[in-house]
Short mmCIF file of C-alpha atoms in Angstrom, two decimals:
data_model
loop_
_atom_site.label_atom_id
_atom_site.label_comp_id
_atom_site.label_asym_id
_atom_site.label_seq_id
_atom_site.Cartn_x
_atom_site.Cartn_y
_atom_site.Cartn_z
CA MET A 116 147.90 82.04 113.43
CA GLY A 117 146.29 79.27 111.27
CA SER A 118 142.87 79.88 112.96
CA VAL A 119 143.18 83.54 112.19
CA LEU A 120 143.98 82.71 108.50
CA ALA A 121 140.74 80.70 108.40
CA LEU A 122 138.59 83.72 109.20
CA LYS A 123 136.84 85.20 106.36
CA SER A 124 137.30 88.63 107.78
CA PHE A 125 141.08 88.28 107.45
CA LYS A 126 140.79 86.94 103.94
CA LYS A 127 138.52 89.80 102.95
CA ASP A 128 140.77 92.48 104.43
CA PHE A 129 143.86 91.16 102.83
CA GLY A 130 142.22 90.35 99.42
CA LEU A 131 142.38 86.54 99.68
CA PRO A 132 139.64 84.08 98.19
CA THR A 133 136.90 83.73 100.75
CA GLU A 134 134.91 80.80 99.20
CA SER A 135 137.41 78.02 99.51
CA SER A 136 138.15 76.13 102.64
CA GLY A 137 141.20 74.39 104.01
CA PHE A 138 144.12 74.26 101.40
CA ALA A 139 141.84 73.69 98.44
CA ASP A 140 142.80 77.25 96.90
CA SER A 141 146.45 77.47 96.02
CA ARG A 142 146.63 81.16 96.86
CA ASN A 143 145.32 80.59 100.41
CA ALA A 144 147.74 77.77 100.86
CA GLU A 145 150.70 80.00 99.71
CA ILE A 146 149.62 82.96 102.04
CA SER A 147 149.22 80.59 104.91
CA SER A 148 152.54 79.15 104.38
CA ASN A 149 154.18 82.47 104.16
CA VAL A 150 152.63 84.02 107.27
CA VAL A 151 153.32 80.99 109.42
CA SER A 152 156.90 80.08 108.00
CA LEU A 153 158.10 83.70 108.40
CA LEU A 154 157.75 83.53 112.15
CA THR A 155 159.60 80.36 112.24
CA ALA A 156 162.43 81.99 110.10
CA GLY A 157 162.60 84.80 112.63
CA CYS A 158 162.71 82.22 115.54
CA PHE A 159 165.64 80.50 113.82
CA PHE A 160 167.85 83.68 113.80
CA GLY A 161 166.55 84.60 117.21
CA ALA A 162 167.58 81.29 118.63
CA ILE A 163 171.06 81.74 117.19
CA GLY A 164 171.63 85.25 118.41
CA ALA A 165 170.25 84.40 121.79
CA ALA A 166 172.83 81.68 122.42
CA PHE A 167 175.63 84.33 122.37
CA ALA A 168 173.71 87.10 124.15
CA ASN A 169 172.66 84.61 126.77
CA GLU A 170 176.19 83.61 127.57
CA LYS A 171 177.46 87.21 127.63
CA PHE A 172 174.65 89.03 129.42
CA GLY A 173 173.06 86.32 131.38
CA ARG A 174 169.71 84.34 131.17
CA ARG A 175 167.52 86.96 132.92
CA TYR A 176 168.44 90.32 131.15
CA THR A 177 168.68 88.58 127.82
CA LEU A 178 165.08 87.24 128.35
CA MET A 179 163.83 90.73 129.09
CA VAL A 180 165.15 92.31 126.05
CA LEU A 181 163.64 89.38 123.96
CA CYS A 182 160.31 90.12 125.53
CA VAL A 183 160.38 93.62 124.34
CA ILE A 184 161.23 92.52 120.78
CA PHE A 185 158.29 90.02 120.84
CA LEU A 186 155.96 92.79 121.88
CA ILE A 187 157.05 95.10 119.16
CA GLY A 188 156.40 92.42 116.62
CA ALA A 189 153.02 91.49 117.93
CA ALA A 190 152.03 95.38 117.79
CA VAL A 191 153.03 95.58 114.20
CA GLN A 192 150.77 92.56 113.31
CA THR A 193 147.85 93.84 115.19
CA ALA A 194 148.22 97.30 113.50
CA ALA A 195 148.27 95.85 110.05
CA THR A 196 145.81 97.37 107.53
CA HIS A 197 145.02 95.63 104.28
CA GLN A 198 148.73 94.97 103.44
CA LEU A 199 150.34 91.49 104.04
CA SER A 200 153.75 93.27 104.33
CA TYR A 201 152.96 94.49 107.64
CA ILE A 202 151.83 90.97 108.78
CA TYR A 203 154.93 89.50 107.39
CA ALA A 204 157.24 92.04 108.94
CA GLY A 205 155.65 91.65 112.43
CA ARG A 206 155.88 87.93 112.20
CA VAL A 207 159.61 88.05 111.51
CA VAL A 208 160.12 90.61 114.37
CA ALA A 209 158.15 88.62 116.74
CA GLY A 210 159.87 85.38 115.67
CA LEU A 211 163.23 86.84 116.76
CA GLY A 212 161.87 87.29 120.20
CA ILE A 213 160.17 83.92 120.38
CA GLY A 214 163.21 82.04 119.05
CA GLY A 215 165.46 83.72 121.42
CA MET A 216 163.18 82.98 124.33
CA SER A 217 162.83 79.34 123.38
CA ALA A 218 166.57 79.02 123.31
CA ILE A 219 167.06 80.54 126.88
CA THR A 220 163.90 79.74 128.93
CA PRO A 221 164.63 75.91 129.20
CA VAL A 222 168.21 76.81 130.29
CA PHE A 223 167.16 79.33 132.72
CA VAL A 224 164.47 76.91 134.31
CA ALA A 225 166.75 73.85 134.24
CA GLU A 226 169.62 75.66 135.93
CA ASN A 227 167.42 76.64 138.87
CA CYS A 228 165.65 73.22 139.28
CA PRO A 229 166.54 70.42 141.78
CA ALA A 230 167.26 67.20 139.95
CA GLU A 231 164.42 65.31 141.42
CA VAL A 232 161.81 67.56 139.80
CA ARG A 233 163.69 69.10 136.98
CA GLY A 234 161.76 67.19 134.28
CA ARG A 235 158.42 68.17 135.56
CA ILE A 236 159.35 71.86 136.00
CA THR A 237 161.21 72.36 132.80
CA GLY A 238 158.46 70.49 131.01
CA LEU A 239 156.17 73.15 132.02
CA PHE A 240 157.68 75.16 129.32
CA GLN A 241 155.70 72.93 126.91
CA GLU A 242 152.75 72.84 129.09
CA PHE A 243 152.32 76.74 129.06
CA LEU A 244 153.06 76.79 125.36
CA VAL A 245 150.13 74.39 124.65
CA ILE A 246 147.93 76.37 127.10
CA GLY A 247 148.71 79.49 125.10
CA VAL A 248 147.88 77.70 121.76
CA THR A 249 144.73 76.29 123.11
CA VAL A 250 143.53 79.74 124.43
CA ALA A 251 144.30 81.12 121.01
CA TYR A 252 142.18 78.27 119.37
CA TRP A 253 139.27 79.17 121.60
CA VAL A 254 139.51 82.79 121.24
CA ASN A 255 139.51 82.35 117.48
CA TYR A 256 136.46 80.20 117.82
CA GLY A 257 134.68 82.72 120.11
CA VAL A 258 135.28 85.66 117.63
CA SER A 259 134.12 83.59 114.74
CA ARG A 260 130.84 82.93 116.42
CA ASN A 261 130.23 86.17 118.30
CA ILE A 262 131.82 88.98 116.42
CA THR A 263 130.47 90.09 113.02
CA PRO A 264 133.13 89.51 110.35
CA SER A 265 135.24 92.66 110.42
CA THR A 266 138.83 93.96 111.08
CA THR A 267 138.12 93.81 114.75
CA GLN A 268 137.26 90.10 114.58
CA TRP A 269 140.74 89.02 113.53
CA ARG A 270 142.60 91.72 115.41
CA ILE A 271 141.37 90.57 118.80
CA PRO A 272 143.16 87.12 118.69
CA VAL A 273 146.27 88.77 117.06
CA GLY A 274 146.60 91.45 119.68
CA LEU A 275 145.83 89.17 122.68
CA GLN A 276 149.27 87.68 122.52
CA MET A 277 150.83 90.85 123.74
CA ALA A 278 149.15 90.19 127.26
CA PRO A 279 151.26 87.20 128.28
CA GLY A 280 154.35 88.92 126.80
CA ALA A 281 153.94 91.77 128.98
CA ILE A 282 153.23 89.57 132.02
CA MET A 283 156.43 87.62 131.44
CA LEU A 284 158.46 90.87 131.11
CA ILE A 285 157.03 92.14 134.53
CA GLY A 286 157.64 88.79 136.21
CA LEU A 287 161.34 88.73 135.11
CA ILE A 288 161.95 91.90 137.09
CA PHE A 289 161.33 89.87 140.38
CA LEU A 290 163.57 86.86 139.55
CA LYS A 291 167.26 86.24 140.20
CA GLU A 292 170.03 85.28 137.71
CA SER A 293 170.92 81.66 137.24
CA PRO A 294 173.27 80.64 140.00
CA ARG A 295 175.24 78.45 137.40
CA TRP A 296 175.89 81.38 135.13
CA LEU A 297 177.00 83.50 138.03
CA VAL A 298 179.41 80.73 139.15
CA LYS A 299 180.88 80.76 135.63
CA GLN A 300 181.45 84.45 135.81
CA GLY A 301 183.18 84.08 139.10
CA ARG A 302 180.46 86.03 141.08
CA TYR A 303 180.35 83.47 143.84
CA ASP A 304 178.46 85.49 146.54
CA GLU A 305 175.66 86.30 144.04
CA ALA A 306 175.46 82.75 143.00
CA THR A 307 175.17 81.45 146.71
CA ALA A 308 172.38 84.17 147.36
CA SER A 309 170.62 83.11 144.17
CA LEU A 310 170.82 79.30 144.84
CA ALA A 311 169.70 79.84 148.46
CA TYR A 312 166.70 81.99 147.13
CA MET A 313 165.73 79.15 144.90
CA ARG A 314 166.11 76.42 147.27
CA HIS A 315 164.48 78.42 150.09
CA GLU A 316 167.44 77.85 152.33
CA GLU A 317 169.90 79.85 154.24
CA PRO A 318 173.12 80.60 152.24
CA GLY A 319 175.28 78.61 154.61
CA SER A 320 173.05 75.55 154.68
CA LEU A 321 174.63 72.13 153.97
CA GLU A 322 172.31 71.72 150.87
CA VAL A 323 173.26 75.12 149.29
CA GLN A 324 176.91 74.74 149.95
CA GLY A 325 176.89 71.08 148.63
CA GLU A 326 175.23 71.93 145.47
CA LEU A 327 177.41 75.02 145.07
CA ALA A 328 180.50 72.78 145.41
CA GLU A 329 179.30 70.35 142.78
CA ILE A 330 178.62 73.38 140.42
CA ARG A 331 182.12 74.83 140.95
CA ALA A 332 183.81 71.44 140.64
CA SER A 333 182.04 70.77 137.17
CA ILE A 334 182.82 74.25 135.83
CA GLU A 335 186.51 74.06 137.02
CA ASP A 336 186.86 70.72 135.41
CA GLU A 337 185.56 72.21 132.13
CA LEU A 338 187.93 75.28 132.49
CA ALA A 339 190.78 72.90 133.16
CA ALA A 340 190.07 71.08 130.03
CA THR A 341 189.93 73.94 127.66
CA GLU A 342 190.36 77.53 127.93
CA GLY A 343 187.56 79.44 126.23
CA VAL A 344 184.84 77.96 124.15
CA THR A 345 186.03 76.97 120.75
CA TRP A 346 184.36 75.22 117.88
CA LYS A 347 186.89 72.28 118.31
CA GLU A 348 185.46 71.72 121.89
CA ILE A 349 182.10 70.61 120.23
CA PHE A 350 183.83 67.70 118.74
CA ARG A 351 185.48 66.36 121.91
CA PRO A 352 184.44 62.95 123.15
CA GLY A 353 181.17 63.26 125.15
CA ASN A 354 180.51 66.73 123.87
CA ARG A 355 180.19 65.46 120.36
CA THR A 356 177.61 62.88 121.33
CA ARG A 357 175.64 65.69 123.19
CA PHE A 358 175.54 68.03 120.25
CA LEU A 359 174.48 65.32 117.91
CA ASN A 360 171.64 64.02 120.12
CA GLY A 361 170.53 67.69 120.77
CA PHE A 362 170.28 68.27 116.99
CA LEU A 363 168.58 65.01 116.16
CA ILE A 364 166.05 65.14 118.94
CA MET A 365 164.78 68.50 117.85
CA PHE A 366 164.97 67.43 114.16
CA TRP A 367 162.73 64.32 114.82
CA GLN A 368 160.32 66.38 116.94
CA GLN A 369 159.61 68.55 113.91
CA TRP A 370 159.26 65.73 111.55
CA SER A 371 156.62 63.92 113.83
CA GLY A 372 153.98 65.98 112.04
CA THR A 373 152.78 67.81 115.22
CA ASN A 374 153.35 71.24 114.12
CA SER A 375 151.66 70.63 110.65
CA ILE A 376 148.43 69.94 112.73
CA GLY A 377 149.25 72.70 115.45
CA TYR A 378 149.64 75.50 113.01
CA TYR A 379 147.15 74.53 110.34
CA ALA A 380 144.53 72.48 112.45
CA PRO A 381 141.50 74.40 111.19
CA GLN A 382 142.50 73.95 107.62
CA ILE A 383 143.44 70.11 108.20
CA PHE A 384 140.03 69.60 109.97
CA GLN A 385 138.50 71.13 106.72
CA THR A 386 140.49 68.94 104.60
CA ILE A 387 139.22 65.67 106.28
CA GLY A 388 135.56 66.79 105.95
CA VAL A 389 134.77 69.29 108.55
CA ALA A 390 134.19 72.21 106.21
CA LYS A 391 132.45 74.91 108.07
CA THR A 392 134.83 77.51 109.62
CA ASP A 393 133.27 77.62 112.96
CA THR A 394 132.98 73.81 113.15
CA SER A 395 136.68 73.30 112.32
CA LEU A 396 137.61 75.97 114.91
CA PHE A 397 135.64 74.13 117.44
CA ALA A 398 137.37 70.80 116.62
CA THR A 399 140.74 72.56 116.82
CA GLY A 400 139.75 73.93 120.28
CA ILE A 401 139.05 70.48 121.44
CA TYR A 402 142.42 69.37 119.95
CA GLY A 403 144.06 71.99 122.13
CA ILE A 404 142.36 71.09 125.36
CA VAL A 405 143.33 67.35 124.79
CA LYS A 406 146.93 68.52 124.35
CA VAL A 407 146.91 70.55 127.51
CA VAL A 408 145.34 67.81 129.60
CA ALA A 409 147.63 65.07 128.25
CA THR A 410 150.72 67.19 128.75
CA GLY A 411 149.70 68.08 132.36
CA ILE A 412 149.04 64.42 133.38
CA PHE A 413 152.39 63.22 131.91
CA LEU A 414 154.37 65.93 133.68
CA ILE A 415 152.72 64.95 136.97
CA VAL A 416 152.97 61.23 136.71
CA GLY A 417 155.31 60.27 133.93
CA ILE A 418 158.48 62.36 133.09
CA ASP A 419 160.29 62.02 136.42
CA LYS A 420 158.93 58.53 137.11
CA VAL A 421 158.88 56.61 133.74
CA GLY A 422 161.83 58.73 132.57
CA ARG A 423 162.71 60.23 129.21
CA ARG A 424 163.90 57.43 127.00
CA TRP A 425 161.03 54.91 127.34
CA SER A 426 158.50 57.57 127.00
CA LEU A 427 159.93 58.86 123.80
CA ILE A 428 160.01 55.31 122.38
CA ALA A 429 156.50 54.52 123.35
CA GLY A 430 155.28 57.97 122.08
CA ALA A 431 156.96 57.44 118.71
CA ALA A 432 155.35 54.11 118.21
CA TRP A 433 151.89 55.31 119.19
CA MET A 434 152.12 58.34 116.93
CA SER A 435 153.17 56.37 113.96
CA VAL A 436 150.17 54.03 114.31
CA MET A 437 147.74 56.98 114.48
CA MET A 438 149.29 58.70 111.45
CA PHE A 439 149.20 55.37 109.41
CA ILE A 440 145.53 54.93 110.31
CA LEU A 441 144.53 58.41 109.53
CA GLY A 442 146.22 58.22 106.08
CA ALA A 443 144.42 54.77 105.48
CA ILE A 444 141.08 56.17 106.33
CA LEU A 445 141.54 59.43 104.26
CA THR A 446 142.51 57.35 101.13
CA THR A 447 139.68 54.84 101.39
CA HIS A 448 136.94 57.15 102.60
CA PRO A 449 137.59 60.63 101.36
CA PRO A 450 135.28 63.41 102.29
CA THR A 451 132.60 63.98 99.44
CA ASP A 452 129.77 66.17 100.92
CA ILE A 453 131.22 69.31 102.62
CA ASN A 454 127.95 70.01 104.30
CA VAL A 455 127.94 66.53 106.16
CA VAL A 456 130.48 65.26 108.85
CA SER A 457 130.73 61.60 107.88
CA PRO A 458 131.54 58.73 110.22
CA ALA A 459 135.03 58.48 108.41
CA SER A 460 135.70 62.17 109.08
CA ILE A 461 134.76 61.60 112.87
CA ALA A 462 137.13 58.65 112.75
CA MET A 463 139.99 60.79 111.40
CA ILE A 464 139.29 63.44 114.00
CA VAL A 465 139.50 60.88 116.83
CA MET A 466 142.87 59.64 115.25
CA ILE A 467 144.23 63.18 115.43
CA TYR A 468 143.18 63.51 118.98
CA LEU A 469 144.70 60.13 119.91
CA TYR A 470 147.83 61.19 118.08
CA VAL A 471 148.16 64.33 120.07
CA ILE A 472 147.82 62.38 123.36
CA GLY A 473 150.88 60.33 122.36
CA TYR A 474 152.84 63.39 121.36
CA SER A 475 151.94 65.28 124.62
CA ALA A 476 153.15 62.43 126.76
CA SER A 477 156.48 62.21 125.03
CA TRP A 478 157.84 64.09 122.05
CA GLY A 479 156.12 67.40 123.28
CA PRO A 480 157.76 68.14 126.56
CA ILE A 481 160.80 65.81 126.71
CA PRO A 482 163.02 67.24 123.81
CA TRP A 483 162.99 70.50 125.67
CA VAL A 484 163.81 68.96 129.02
CA TYR A 485 166.47 66.62 127.50
CA LEU A 486 168.07 69.51 125.62
CA SER A 487 168.31 71.75 128.67
CA GLU A 488 169.93 69.19 130.82
CA ILE A 489 172.69 67.29 128.80
CA PHE A 490 175.18 70.21 128.15
CA PRO A 491 177.83 71.23 130.53
CA THR A 492 177.42 74.72 132.01
CA ARG A 493 180.05 76.32 129.73
CA LEU A 494 178.39 74.91 126.64
CA ARG A 495 174.72 74.92 127.75
CA ALA A 496 173.71 78.15 126.21
CA TYR A 497 175.27 77.24 122.77
CA GLY A 498 173.81 73.64 122.95
CA VAL A 499 170.41 74.73 123.80
CA GLY A 500 170.70 77.59 121.21
CA MET A 501 171.68 74.97 118.60
CA GLY A 502 168.87 72.72 119.45
CA SER A 503 166.26 75.51 119.44
CA ALA A 504 167.56 76.82 116.10
CA THR A 505 167.36 73.37 114.67
CA GLN A 506 163.72 73.11 115.84
CA TRP A 507 162.83 76.39 114.22
CA LEU A 508 164.71 75.68 111.02
CA PHE A 509 162.77 72.45 110.48
CA ASN A 510 159.64 74.16 111.78
CA PHE A 511 160.12 76.50 108.96
CA VAL A 512 160.59 73.69 106.46
CA ILE A 513 157.39 72.08 107.82
CA THR A 514 155.27 75.00 107.70
CA ARG A 515 156.36 75.60 104.14
CA VAL A 516 155.74 72.05 103.11
CA THR A 517 152.48 71.11 104.81
CA PRO A 518 150.02 73.32 102.78
CA ALA A 519 151.45 72.32 99.48
CA ALA A 520 151.76 68.53 100.53
CA ILE A 521 148.15 68.39 101.63
CA ASN A 522 147.04 70.21 98.57
CA LYS A 523 149.11 68.02 96.20
CA ILE A 524 149.56 64.61 97.82
CA GLY A 525 146.77 64.45 100.26
CA TRP A 526 146.75 61.33 102.53
CA ARG A 527 150.25 60.49 101.68
CA THR A 528 151.32 63.44 103.94
CA PHE A 529 150.19 61.55 107.00
CA ILE A 530 151.76 58.33 105.78
CA MET A 531 155.04 60.31 105.51
CA PHE A 532 154.82 61.52 109.06
CA GLY A 533 154.05 58.00 110.20
CA CYS A 534 157.29 56.77 108.79
CA PHE A 535 159.26 59.53 110.53
CA CYS A 536 157.64 58.63 113.87
CA LEU A 537 158.65 55.04 113.45
CA ALA A 538 162.22 56.00 112.58
CA MET A 539 162.67 58.26 115.49
CA GLY A 540 161.61 55.74 117.93
CA VAL A 541 164.26 53.34 116.59
CA TRP A 542 166.91 56.05 116.94
CA ILE A 543 166.00 56.75 120.59
CA PHE A 544 166.19 52.93 121.39
CA PHE A 545 169.77 52.69 120.02
CA PHE A 546 171.37 55.92 120.61
CA VAL A 547 169.83 57.91 123.66
CA GLN A 548 170.66 57.57 127.22
CA GLU A 549 168.31 57.98 130.37
CA THR A 550 168.89 61.29 132.15
CA LYS A 551 166.10 61.05 134.83
CA GLY A 552 167.17 61.92 138.32
CA ARG A 553 170.69 63.09 137.71
CA THR A 554 172.09 66.52 138.47
CA LEU A 555 173.23 68.66 135.75
CA GLU A 556 176.72 68.18 136.94
CA GLU A 557 176.34 64.41 136.71
CA MET A 558 175.77 64.56 133.04
CA ASP A 559 179.61 64.90 132.54
CA ILE A 560 179.83 61.37 134.14
CA LEU A 561 176.95 59.92 132.01
CA PHE A 562 178.59 61.17 128.77
CA GLY A 563 182.09 60.10 129.90
CA THR A 564 183.86 63.48 129.93
CA VAL A 565 184.82 62.80 133.56
CA ASP A 566 184.83 59.76 135.84
CA MET A 567 182.78 59.46 139.04
CA GLU A 568 185.76 59.15 141.51
CA ARG A 569 187.37 62.27 140.18
CA ARG A 570 184.23 64.19 140.36
CA ARG A 571 183.65 63.12 143.94
CA ASN A 572 187.14 64.13 144.95
CA ASP A 573 186.66 67.59 143.29
CA ILE A 574 183.46 68.13 145.28
CA GLU A 575 185.10 67.32 148.56
CA TYR A 576 187.94 69.68 147.72
CA MET A 577 185.45 72.51 147.05
CA MET A 578 183.52 71.83 150.25
CA GLN A 579 186.82 71.90 152.23
CA LYS A 580 187.75 74.97 150.44
CA ALA A 581 184.50 76.68 151.25
CA THR A 582 184.78 75.62 154.89
CA THR A 583 188.23 77.00 155.03
CA VAL A 584 187.17 80.33 153.69
CA GLU A 585 184.26 80.34 156.02
CA ASP A 586 186.55 79.55 159.07
CA GLU A 587 188.84 82.42 157.88
CA HIS A 588 185.97 84.80 157.76
CA VAL A 589 184.90 83.75 161.27
CA ALA A 590 188.49 84.14 162.58
CA LYS A 591 188.64 87.63 161.05
CA ASP A 592 185.39 88.69 162.64
CA ASN A 593 186.53 87.26 166.04
CA ASN A 594 189.91 89.08 165.68
CA ARG A 595 188.04 92.37 164.86
CA ASP A 596 185.76 91.89 167.81
CA VAL A 597 188.80 91.45 170.14
CA VAL A 598 190.42 94.51 168.72
CA GLU A 599 187.37 96.58 169.15
CA LEU A 600 187.06 95.41 172.75
CA GLU A 601 190.71 96.31 173.51
CA ASN A 602 190.17 99.78 171.95
CA ARG A 603 187.11 100.37 174.10
CA LYS A 604 189.12 99.34 177.25
CA GLN A 605 191.86 101.73 176.41
CA GLU A 606 189.33 104.46 175.79
CA LEU A 607 187.75 103.89 179.28
CA LYS A 608 191.12 103.90 181.04
CA VAL A 609 191.86 107.30 179.43
#
């Protein structure tokens, strides 16, 4: 949305100053802050509400409803005419849908993925997010270059967001519900069919039955420990660590500075000396491409090989250095001629691109992966909902703070983010455990809520139970066949 806010056609339609660039004008800074932060406010409440709906109605149906809510919000924004109140209302409604989907999508994906590729596949959540943002950057650049400033110019990029929302809604119709949620509801036959579908195996295969036994053992352990989800359960040993880590990893992600650049990239590029709107939008588009490529490469070669923990530590160190250099150049070589892109401005643009490479190979995809895999099945919806709500809460804070910070304290904003990046790397080093290659059920062992020997015995018991039930079914079928055969013989005699 930051790229739309930079278009003169949008400023003219909604009565904003058109001559100033970046955040030089306090009114433009305030409106930019309102438009962006209201979406994140909606996302915060959407994430909280989705955690409860997710657990009650399932992952798939809740996602479908949230898609519809998002489409309504996007339509209201697109139809807005000369009144910012419509933009504001549409942003809040769309935010409810986006926030809710952000709380459920990682859960839905993680619960369907094999452990060996879970990081890579769940990380695609972030990859498609940055692809969408990059497409938006380039659409804005295209309309700024090729469409005469008019209402149509800004409505095209705003309305285009409805296309992927509609595609997602249609795609959900053809998916199956999470097998882990189905097991939790006691719907074992449906869970078996769903898991077999996702693994491309027969329902009776050893792989499907083994994984299903592990899922059932984990859930029955949880049920045996407590009856029903209560707030006290959050503070049990093991769970307490998971919720604290989930909160902090999303908190730190927001204070890395990435969303300040992501939301307000055109204005930030203007602040560091790229003053022309179309030039700043072009630089923003390149920023998006760098983000997409870096995230994709990391998901292919890094997340399930290097792991989560060391990637986060290295990424934090890299980002802090880039932010410190950016702040230092901006204070020693501030842009003076808005019509010329100076060597210092080019250097600052390079620092931003290098910064986002580090972010995309660490703090971009990993927090969502980590959040979706550390919680037990009974608490996963609530844990990921909490983490997602935390992300959107501080996202809201960042979007409110950034325009005013750059307007008031300038280069010190980047130094502040550099300090946060340094601190979060230290926290990861001392407090976060590696989760690479573990099944979701093995997280209970990692966080100490159950020991390995007990879990192994529970799985063996569930496998024997499943085999016994299968033998009983076979015996019943055989008995039925014998009875039918005897009946036919009797009929023939008659």
